[in-house]
Coordinates of C-alpha atoms and ligand atoms in Angstrom, one line a residue:
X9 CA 0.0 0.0 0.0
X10 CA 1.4 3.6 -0.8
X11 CA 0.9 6.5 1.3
X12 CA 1.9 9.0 -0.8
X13 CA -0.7 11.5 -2.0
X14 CA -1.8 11.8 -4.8
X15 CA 0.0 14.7 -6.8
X16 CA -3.5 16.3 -8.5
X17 CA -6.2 16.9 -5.6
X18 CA -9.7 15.4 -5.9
X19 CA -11.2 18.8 -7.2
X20 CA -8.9 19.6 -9.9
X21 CA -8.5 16.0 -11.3
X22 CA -11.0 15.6 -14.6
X23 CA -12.7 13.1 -14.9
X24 CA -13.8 13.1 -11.3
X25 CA -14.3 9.8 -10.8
X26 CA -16.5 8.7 -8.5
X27 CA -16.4 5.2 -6.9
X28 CA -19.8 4.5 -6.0
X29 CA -20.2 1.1 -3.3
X30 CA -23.8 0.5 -2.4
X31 CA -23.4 -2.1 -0.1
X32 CA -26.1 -3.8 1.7
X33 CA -29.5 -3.9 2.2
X34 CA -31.1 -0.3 2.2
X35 CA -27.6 0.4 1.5
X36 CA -28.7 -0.2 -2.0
X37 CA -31.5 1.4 -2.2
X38 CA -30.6 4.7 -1.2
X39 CA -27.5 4.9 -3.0
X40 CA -29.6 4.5 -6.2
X41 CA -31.8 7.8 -5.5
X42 CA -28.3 9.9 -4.3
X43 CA -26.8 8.6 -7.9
X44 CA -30.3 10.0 -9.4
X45 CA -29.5 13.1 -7.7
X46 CA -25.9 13.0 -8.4
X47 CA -26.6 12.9 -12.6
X48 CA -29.0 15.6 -12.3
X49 CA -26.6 17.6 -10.5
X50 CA -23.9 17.2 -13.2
X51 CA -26.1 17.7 -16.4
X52 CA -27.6 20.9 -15.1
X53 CA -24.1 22.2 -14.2
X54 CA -22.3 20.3 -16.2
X55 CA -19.6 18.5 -13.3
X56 CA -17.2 16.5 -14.8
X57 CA -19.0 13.7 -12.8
X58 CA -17.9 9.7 -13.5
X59 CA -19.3 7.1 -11.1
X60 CA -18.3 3.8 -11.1
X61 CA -20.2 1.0 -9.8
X62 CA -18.5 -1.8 -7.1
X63 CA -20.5 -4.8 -6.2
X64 CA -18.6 -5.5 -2.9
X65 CA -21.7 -6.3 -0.9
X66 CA -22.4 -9.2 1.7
X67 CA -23.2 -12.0 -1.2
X68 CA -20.0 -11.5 -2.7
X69 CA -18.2 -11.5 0.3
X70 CA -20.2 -14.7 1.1
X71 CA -19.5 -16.1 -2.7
X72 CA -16.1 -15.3 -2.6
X73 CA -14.3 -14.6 0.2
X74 CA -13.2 -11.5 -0.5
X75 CA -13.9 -8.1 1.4
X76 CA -12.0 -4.5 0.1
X77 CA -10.3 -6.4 -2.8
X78 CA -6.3 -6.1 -2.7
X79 CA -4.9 -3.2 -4.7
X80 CA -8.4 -1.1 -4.0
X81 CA -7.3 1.6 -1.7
X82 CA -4.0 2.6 -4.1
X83 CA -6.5 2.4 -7.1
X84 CA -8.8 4.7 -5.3
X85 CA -6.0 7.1 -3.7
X86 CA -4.6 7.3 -7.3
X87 CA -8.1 7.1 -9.9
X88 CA -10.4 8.2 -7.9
X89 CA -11.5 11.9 -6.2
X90 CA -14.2 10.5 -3.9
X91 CA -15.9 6.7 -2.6
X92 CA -19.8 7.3 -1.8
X93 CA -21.0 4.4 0.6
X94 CA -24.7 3.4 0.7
X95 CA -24.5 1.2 3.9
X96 CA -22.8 -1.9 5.3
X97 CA -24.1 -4.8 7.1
X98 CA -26.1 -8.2 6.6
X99 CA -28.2 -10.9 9.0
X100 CA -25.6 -13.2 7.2
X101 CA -22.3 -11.8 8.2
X102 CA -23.0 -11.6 12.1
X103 CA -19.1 -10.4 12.7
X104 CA -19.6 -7.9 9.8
X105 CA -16.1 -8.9 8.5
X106 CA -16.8 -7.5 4.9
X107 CA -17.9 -4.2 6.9
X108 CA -15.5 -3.4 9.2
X109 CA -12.8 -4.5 6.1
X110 CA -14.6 -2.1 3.8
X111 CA -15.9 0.8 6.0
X112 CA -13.3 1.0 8.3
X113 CA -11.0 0.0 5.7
X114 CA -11.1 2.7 3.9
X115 CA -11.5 5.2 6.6
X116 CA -7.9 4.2 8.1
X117 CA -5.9 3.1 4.3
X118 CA -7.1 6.3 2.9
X119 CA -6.8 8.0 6.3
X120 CA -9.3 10.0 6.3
X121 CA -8.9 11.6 9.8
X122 CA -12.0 13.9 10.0
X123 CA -15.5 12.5 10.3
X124 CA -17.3 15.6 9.7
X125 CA -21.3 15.4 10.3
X126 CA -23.5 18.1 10.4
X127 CA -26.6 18.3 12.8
X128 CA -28.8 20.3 11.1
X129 CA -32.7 21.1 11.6
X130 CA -34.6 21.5 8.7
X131 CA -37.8 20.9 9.9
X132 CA -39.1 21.6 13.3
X133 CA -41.7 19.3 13.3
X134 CA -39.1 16.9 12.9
X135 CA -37.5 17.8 16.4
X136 CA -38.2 15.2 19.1
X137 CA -37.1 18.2 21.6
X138 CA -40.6 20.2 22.9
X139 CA -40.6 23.8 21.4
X140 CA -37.3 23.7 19.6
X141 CA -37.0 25.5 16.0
X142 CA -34.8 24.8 13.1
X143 CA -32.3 27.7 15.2
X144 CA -31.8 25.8 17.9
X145 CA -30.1 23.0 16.1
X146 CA -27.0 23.4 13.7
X147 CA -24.0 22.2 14.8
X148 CA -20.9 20.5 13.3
X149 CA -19.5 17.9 14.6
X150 CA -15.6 16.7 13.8
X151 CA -15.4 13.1 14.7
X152 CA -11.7 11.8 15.1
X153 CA -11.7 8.9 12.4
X154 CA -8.5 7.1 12.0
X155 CA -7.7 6.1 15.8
X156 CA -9.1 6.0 19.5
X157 CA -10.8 3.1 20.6
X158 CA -11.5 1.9 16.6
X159 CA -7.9 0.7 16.3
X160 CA -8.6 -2.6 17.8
X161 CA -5.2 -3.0 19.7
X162 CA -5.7 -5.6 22.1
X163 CA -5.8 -9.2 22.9
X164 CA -7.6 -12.1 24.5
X165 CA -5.4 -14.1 27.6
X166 CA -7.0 -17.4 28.6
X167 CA -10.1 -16.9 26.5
X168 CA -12.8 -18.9 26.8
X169 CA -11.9 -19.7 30.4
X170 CA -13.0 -18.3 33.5
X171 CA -9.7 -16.5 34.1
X172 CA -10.1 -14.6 30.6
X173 CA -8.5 -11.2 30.3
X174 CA -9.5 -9.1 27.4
X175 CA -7.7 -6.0 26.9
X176 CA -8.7 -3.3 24.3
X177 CA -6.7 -0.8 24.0
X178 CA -6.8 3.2 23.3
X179 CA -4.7 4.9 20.9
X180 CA -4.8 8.5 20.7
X181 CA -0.9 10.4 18.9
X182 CA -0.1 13.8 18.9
X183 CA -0.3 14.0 15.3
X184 CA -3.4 12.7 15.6
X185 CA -5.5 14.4 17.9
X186 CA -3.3 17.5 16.5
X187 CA -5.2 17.2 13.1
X188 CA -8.4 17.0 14.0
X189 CA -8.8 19.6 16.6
X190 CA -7.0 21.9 13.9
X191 CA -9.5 20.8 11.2
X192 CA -12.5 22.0 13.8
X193 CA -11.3 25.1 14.3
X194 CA -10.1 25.8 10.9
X195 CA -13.8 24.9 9.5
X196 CA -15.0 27.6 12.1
X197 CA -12.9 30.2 10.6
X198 CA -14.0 29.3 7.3
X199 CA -17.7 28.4 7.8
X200 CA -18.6 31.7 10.0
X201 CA -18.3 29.9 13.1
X202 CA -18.2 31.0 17.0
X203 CA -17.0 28.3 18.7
X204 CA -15.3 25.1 19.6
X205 CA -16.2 22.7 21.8
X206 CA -13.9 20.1 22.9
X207 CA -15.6 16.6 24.5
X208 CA -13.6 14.2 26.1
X209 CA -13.7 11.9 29.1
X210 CA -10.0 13.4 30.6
X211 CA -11.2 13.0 34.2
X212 CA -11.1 9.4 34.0
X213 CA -8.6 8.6 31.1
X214 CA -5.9 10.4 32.5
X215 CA -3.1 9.5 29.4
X216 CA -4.9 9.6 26.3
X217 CA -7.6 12.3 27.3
X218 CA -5.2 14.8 28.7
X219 CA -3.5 14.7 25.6
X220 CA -6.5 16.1 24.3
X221 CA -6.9 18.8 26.4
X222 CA -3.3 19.8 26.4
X223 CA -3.2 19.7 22.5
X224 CA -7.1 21.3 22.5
X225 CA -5.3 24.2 24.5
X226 CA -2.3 25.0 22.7
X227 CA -4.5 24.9 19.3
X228 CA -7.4 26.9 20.7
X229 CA -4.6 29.6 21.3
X230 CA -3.6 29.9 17.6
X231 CA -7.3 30.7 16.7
X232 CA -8.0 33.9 19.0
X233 CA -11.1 34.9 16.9
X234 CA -12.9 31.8 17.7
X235 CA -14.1 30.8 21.6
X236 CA -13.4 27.7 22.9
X237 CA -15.0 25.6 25.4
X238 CA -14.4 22.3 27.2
X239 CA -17.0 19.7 28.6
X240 CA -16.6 16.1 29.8
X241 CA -18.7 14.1 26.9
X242 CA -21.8 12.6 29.6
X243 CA -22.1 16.5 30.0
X244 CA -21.9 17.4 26.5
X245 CA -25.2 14.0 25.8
X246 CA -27.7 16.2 28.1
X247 CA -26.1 19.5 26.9
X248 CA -27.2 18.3 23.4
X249 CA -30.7 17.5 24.8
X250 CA -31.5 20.7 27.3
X251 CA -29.5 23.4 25.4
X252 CA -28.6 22.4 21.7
X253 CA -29.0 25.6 20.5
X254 CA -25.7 26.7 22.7
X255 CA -24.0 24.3 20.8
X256 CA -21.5 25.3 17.4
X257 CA -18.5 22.9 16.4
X258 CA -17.9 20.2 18.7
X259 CA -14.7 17.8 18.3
X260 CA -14.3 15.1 19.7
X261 CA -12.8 11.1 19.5
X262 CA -13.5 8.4 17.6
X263 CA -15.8 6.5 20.0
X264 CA -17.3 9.7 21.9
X265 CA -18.3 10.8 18.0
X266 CA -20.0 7.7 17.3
X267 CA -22.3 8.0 19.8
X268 CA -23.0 11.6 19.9
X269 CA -23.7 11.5 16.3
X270 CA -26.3 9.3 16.7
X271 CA -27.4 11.5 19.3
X272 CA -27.4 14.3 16.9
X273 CA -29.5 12.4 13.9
X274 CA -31.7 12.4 16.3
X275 CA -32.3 15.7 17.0
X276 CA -32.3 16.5 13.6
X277 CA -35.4 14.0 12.3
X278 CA -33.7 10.3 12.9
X279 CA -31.1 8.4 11.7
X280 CA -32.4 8.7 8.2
X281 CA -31.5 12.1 7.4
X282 CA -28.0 12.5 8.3
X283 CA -25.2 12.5 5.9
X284 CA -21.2 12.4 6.6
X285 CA -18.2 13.2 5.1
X286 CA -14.8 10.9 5.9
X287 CA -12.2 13.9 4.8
X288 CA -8.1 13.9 4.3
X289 CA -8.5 17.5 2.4
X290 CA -6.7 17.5 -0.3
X291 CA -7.1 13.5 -0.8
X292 CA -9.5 10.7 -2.1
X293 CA -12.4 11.3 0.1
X294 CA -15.2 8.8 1.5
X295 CA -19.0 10.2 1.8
X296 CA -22.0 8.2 3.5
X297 CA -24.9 8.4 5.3
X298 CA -24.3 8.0 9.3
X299 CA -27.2 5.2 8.7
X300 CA -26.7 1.6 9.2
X301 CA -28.2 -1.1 6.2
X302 CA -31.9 -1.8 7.9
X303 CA -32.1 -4.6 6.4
X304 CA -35.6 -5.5 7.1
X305 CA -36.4 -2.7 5.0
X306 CA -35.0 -3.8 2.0
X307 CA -36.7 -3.3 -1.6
X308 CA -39.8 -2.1 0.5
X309 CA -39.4 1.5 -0.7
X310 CA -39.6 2.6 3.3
X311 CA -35.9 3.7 3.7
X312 CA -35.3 7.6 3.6
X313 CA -32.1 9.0 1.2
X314 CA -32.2 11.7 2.6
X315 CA -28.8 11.0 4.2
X316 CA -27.6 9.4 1.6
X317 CA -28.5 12.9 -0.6
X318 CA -27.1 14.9 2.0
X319 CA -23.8 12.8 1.9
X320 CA -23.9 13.4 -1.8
X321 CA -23.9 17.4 -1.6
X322 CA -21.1 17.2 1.0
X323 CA -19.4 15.0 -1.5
X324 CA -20.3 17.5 -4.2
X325 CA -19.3 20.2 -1.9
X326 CA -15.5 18.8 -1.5
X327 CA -15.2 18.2 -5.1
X328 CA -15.5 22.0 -5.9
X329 CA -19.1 22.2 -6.7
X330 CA -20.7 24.3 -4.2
X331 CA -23.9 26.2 -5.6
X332 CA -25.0 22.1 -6.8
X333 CA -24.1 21.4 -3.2
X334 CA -26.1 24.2 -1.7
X335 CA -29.1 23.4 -4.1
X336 CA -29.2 19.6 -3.1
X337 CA -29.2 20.8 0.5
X338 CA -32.3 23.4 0.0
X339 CA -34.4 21.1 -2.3
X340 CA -34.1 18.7 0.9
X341 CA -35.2 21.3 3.3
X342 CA -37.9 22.0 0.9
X343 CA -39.3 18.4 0.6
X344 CA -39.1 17.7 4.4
X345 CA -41.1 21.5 5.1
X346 CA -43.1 20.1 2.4
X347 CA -44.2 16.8 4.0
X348 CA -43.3 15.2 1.0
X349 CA -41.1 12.7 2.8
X350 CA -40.9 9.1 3.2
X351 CA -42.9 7.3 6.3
X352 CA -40.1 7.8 9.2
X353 CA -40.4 11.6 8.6
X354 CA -44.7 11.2 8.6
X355 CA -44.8 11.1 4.7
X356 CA -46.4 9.1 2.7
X357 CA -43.2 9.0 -0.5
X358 CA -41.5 5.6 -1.0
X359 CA -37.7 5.7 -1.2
X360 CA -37.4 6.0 -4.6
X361 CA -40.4 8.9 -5.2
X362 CA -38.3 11.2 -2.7
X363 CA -35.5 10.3 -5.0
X364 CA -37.2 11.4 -8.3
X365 CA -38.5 14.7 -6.5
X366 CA -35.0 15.8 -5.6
X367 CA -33.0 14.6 -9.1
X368 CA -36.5 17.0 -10.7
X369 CA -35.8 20.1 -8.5
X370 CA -31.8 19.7 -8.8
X371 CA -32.5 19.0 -12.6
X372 CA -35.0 22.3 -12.9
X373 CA -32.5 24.6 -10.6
X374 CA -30.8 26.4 -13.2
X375 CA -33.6 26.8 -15.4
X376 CA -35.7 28.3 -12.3
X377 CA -33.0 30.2 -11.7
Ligands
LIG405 C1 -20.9 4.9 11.9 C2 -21.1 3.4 12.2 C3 -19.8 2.7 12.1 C4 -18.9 3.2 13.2 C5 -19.9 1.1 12.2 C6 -20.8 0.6 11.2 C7 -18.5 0.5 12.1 O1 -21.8 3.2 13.4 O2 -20.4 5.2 10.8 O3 -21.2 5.7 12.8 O4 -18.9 2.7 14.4 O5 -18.1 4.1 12.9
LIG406 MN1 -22.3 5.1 14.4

């Protein structure tokens, strides 16, 4: 595997190709309505769009054996400017081997060190809060995504017996935490920003997490315009619940994000509705929906793309195309203010009708005007 960069960055390399991997389940079916989407976007402004289809899903994995096929990542690092993910994860495949090889995969060979997912309200009936408005809930969240508690360094002693020790180890590098605190506060300059917020859990972990707050300090001082602001992260669940509106850009560790992201998608209308970007700017990026594959839902035309959409425009977004970006993201407020939604959001829209609405108003932008 190389790990040198690529020499042309994802937005200026033409064609940009586009690896598209559905994956599993609902997986599938959601990628198909961001690709509809997608191809609108690039006739109507004419993005030098090329998506290519990979069928590494659970039946292959089951046929063959295989998972994130050898010479992949180089091939994407090299050919590709993005990956878009529908969703991993089968009834068959109780370990979710081909996921974790493929997700998490590509996450750490391509490290893409931010997880960057926005919480964002759209629609304030959508809030499970009481009396909360689409102000009170827009935040950003930076997700640490190459290292923490996903690097599964560890081991089983005397397994199996009664005497078993299992030891799973943090890992958390300068360099590391270093990037990712940088990125947060850099998006805040950039994105019009107040603050940062930095979660972490140093009262207990008193190694890895006080790196954090010692790195969190020294960076916080190099951005003077912007505030910052600590909390331990069981403070930050119920600050998300009681007060989300006090919240901006929140960074935080691998694990730590995980949760509170699902925390967010909540807030924000449900799992179904929020999108992610797995970033190394400059680099072969990785967008998905924070989603897993529901797979009871398959084919039945229930699942929501909205996150899968939204993952598209912040894929579109990175690529250099921001009015298609921004016009994805409005024609999505418009449908959920709308009520023309699929059933998780109270609609009545099947998976693939929300899809065709969206690809029509993308596809219609530039003639509206
Ligand atoms: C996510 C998912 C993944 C994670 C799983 C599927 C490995 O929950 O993207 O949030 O834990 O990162
Ligand atoms: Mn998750």
């Amino acid at each position: 595997m190389s790990s040198i960069p690529p020499s042309i960055p994802p937005s200026q390399r033409r064609p940009q190709r586009i690896a598209v991997l559905p994956g599993d389940g609902t997986g599938k079916d959601v990628t198909a309505e961001a690709v509809k989407v997608l191809e609108a976007a690039a006739e109507t402004w004419d993005l030098p769009l090329e998506l290519v289809h990979f069928d590494w899903d659970a039946d292959r994995y089951l046929a063959t054996g295989e998972t994130l096929p050898k010479g992949a990542l180089d091939d994407f690092r090299e050919n590709y400017s993005a990956v878009f993910i529908g969703a991993y994860g089968d009834p068959r495949v109780p370990d979710m081997k081909h996921a974790a090889d493929i997700l998490l995969g590509i996450r750490f060979g391509l490290d893409l060190y931010i997880n960057l997912r926005p919480v964002k309200l759209y629609d304030a009936r959508l809030c499970p809060l009481k009396d909360r408005t689409e102000k009170d809930v827009d935040m950003v969240i930076f997700r640490e995504n190459t290292e923490g508690a996903y690097v599964n360094v560890g081991g089983n002693f005397k397994k199996g017996t009664a005497d078993e020790i299992a030891i799973q180890d943090e890992i958390h590098t300068r360099k590391g935490v270093e990037r990712i605190i940088r990125a947060a506060f850099e998006y805040a300059v950039n994105h019009g920003r107040r603050e940062v917020l930095m979660a972490d859990k140093s009262n207990v972990m008193r190694y890895g997490h006080d790196l954090w707050q010692r790195a969190f300090a020294e960076i916080a001082a190099e951005f003077p315009q912007i505030q910052s602001r600590h909390m331990f992260v069981d403070a930050l669940t119920m600050q998300l619940v009681k007060h989300p509106e006090s919240l901006d850009v929140i960074v935080t560790n691998n694990m730590f994000g995980d949760i509170i992201t699902d925390l967010g998608a909540a807030l924000q209308g449900g799992l179904g509705v929020a999108g992610s970007a797995n970033l190394h700017p400059g680099q072969t990026s990785m967008f998905e929906p924070v989603h897993g594959s529901a797979p009871k839902y398959a084919g039945t035309g229930k699942a929501d793309p909205i996150g899968a959409i939204l993952s598209a425009s912040l894929m579109l977004d990175y690529l250099g195309h921001g009015e298609a970006a921004r016009t994805i993201e409005e024609a999505v407020a418009r449908s959920m203010r709308e009520g023309q939604t699929t059933p998780d959001l109270g609609g009545s829209l099947t998976t693939s009708q929300v899809g065709d609405l969206l690809a029509r108003a993308v596809g219609r932008a530039v003639v509206a005007g």
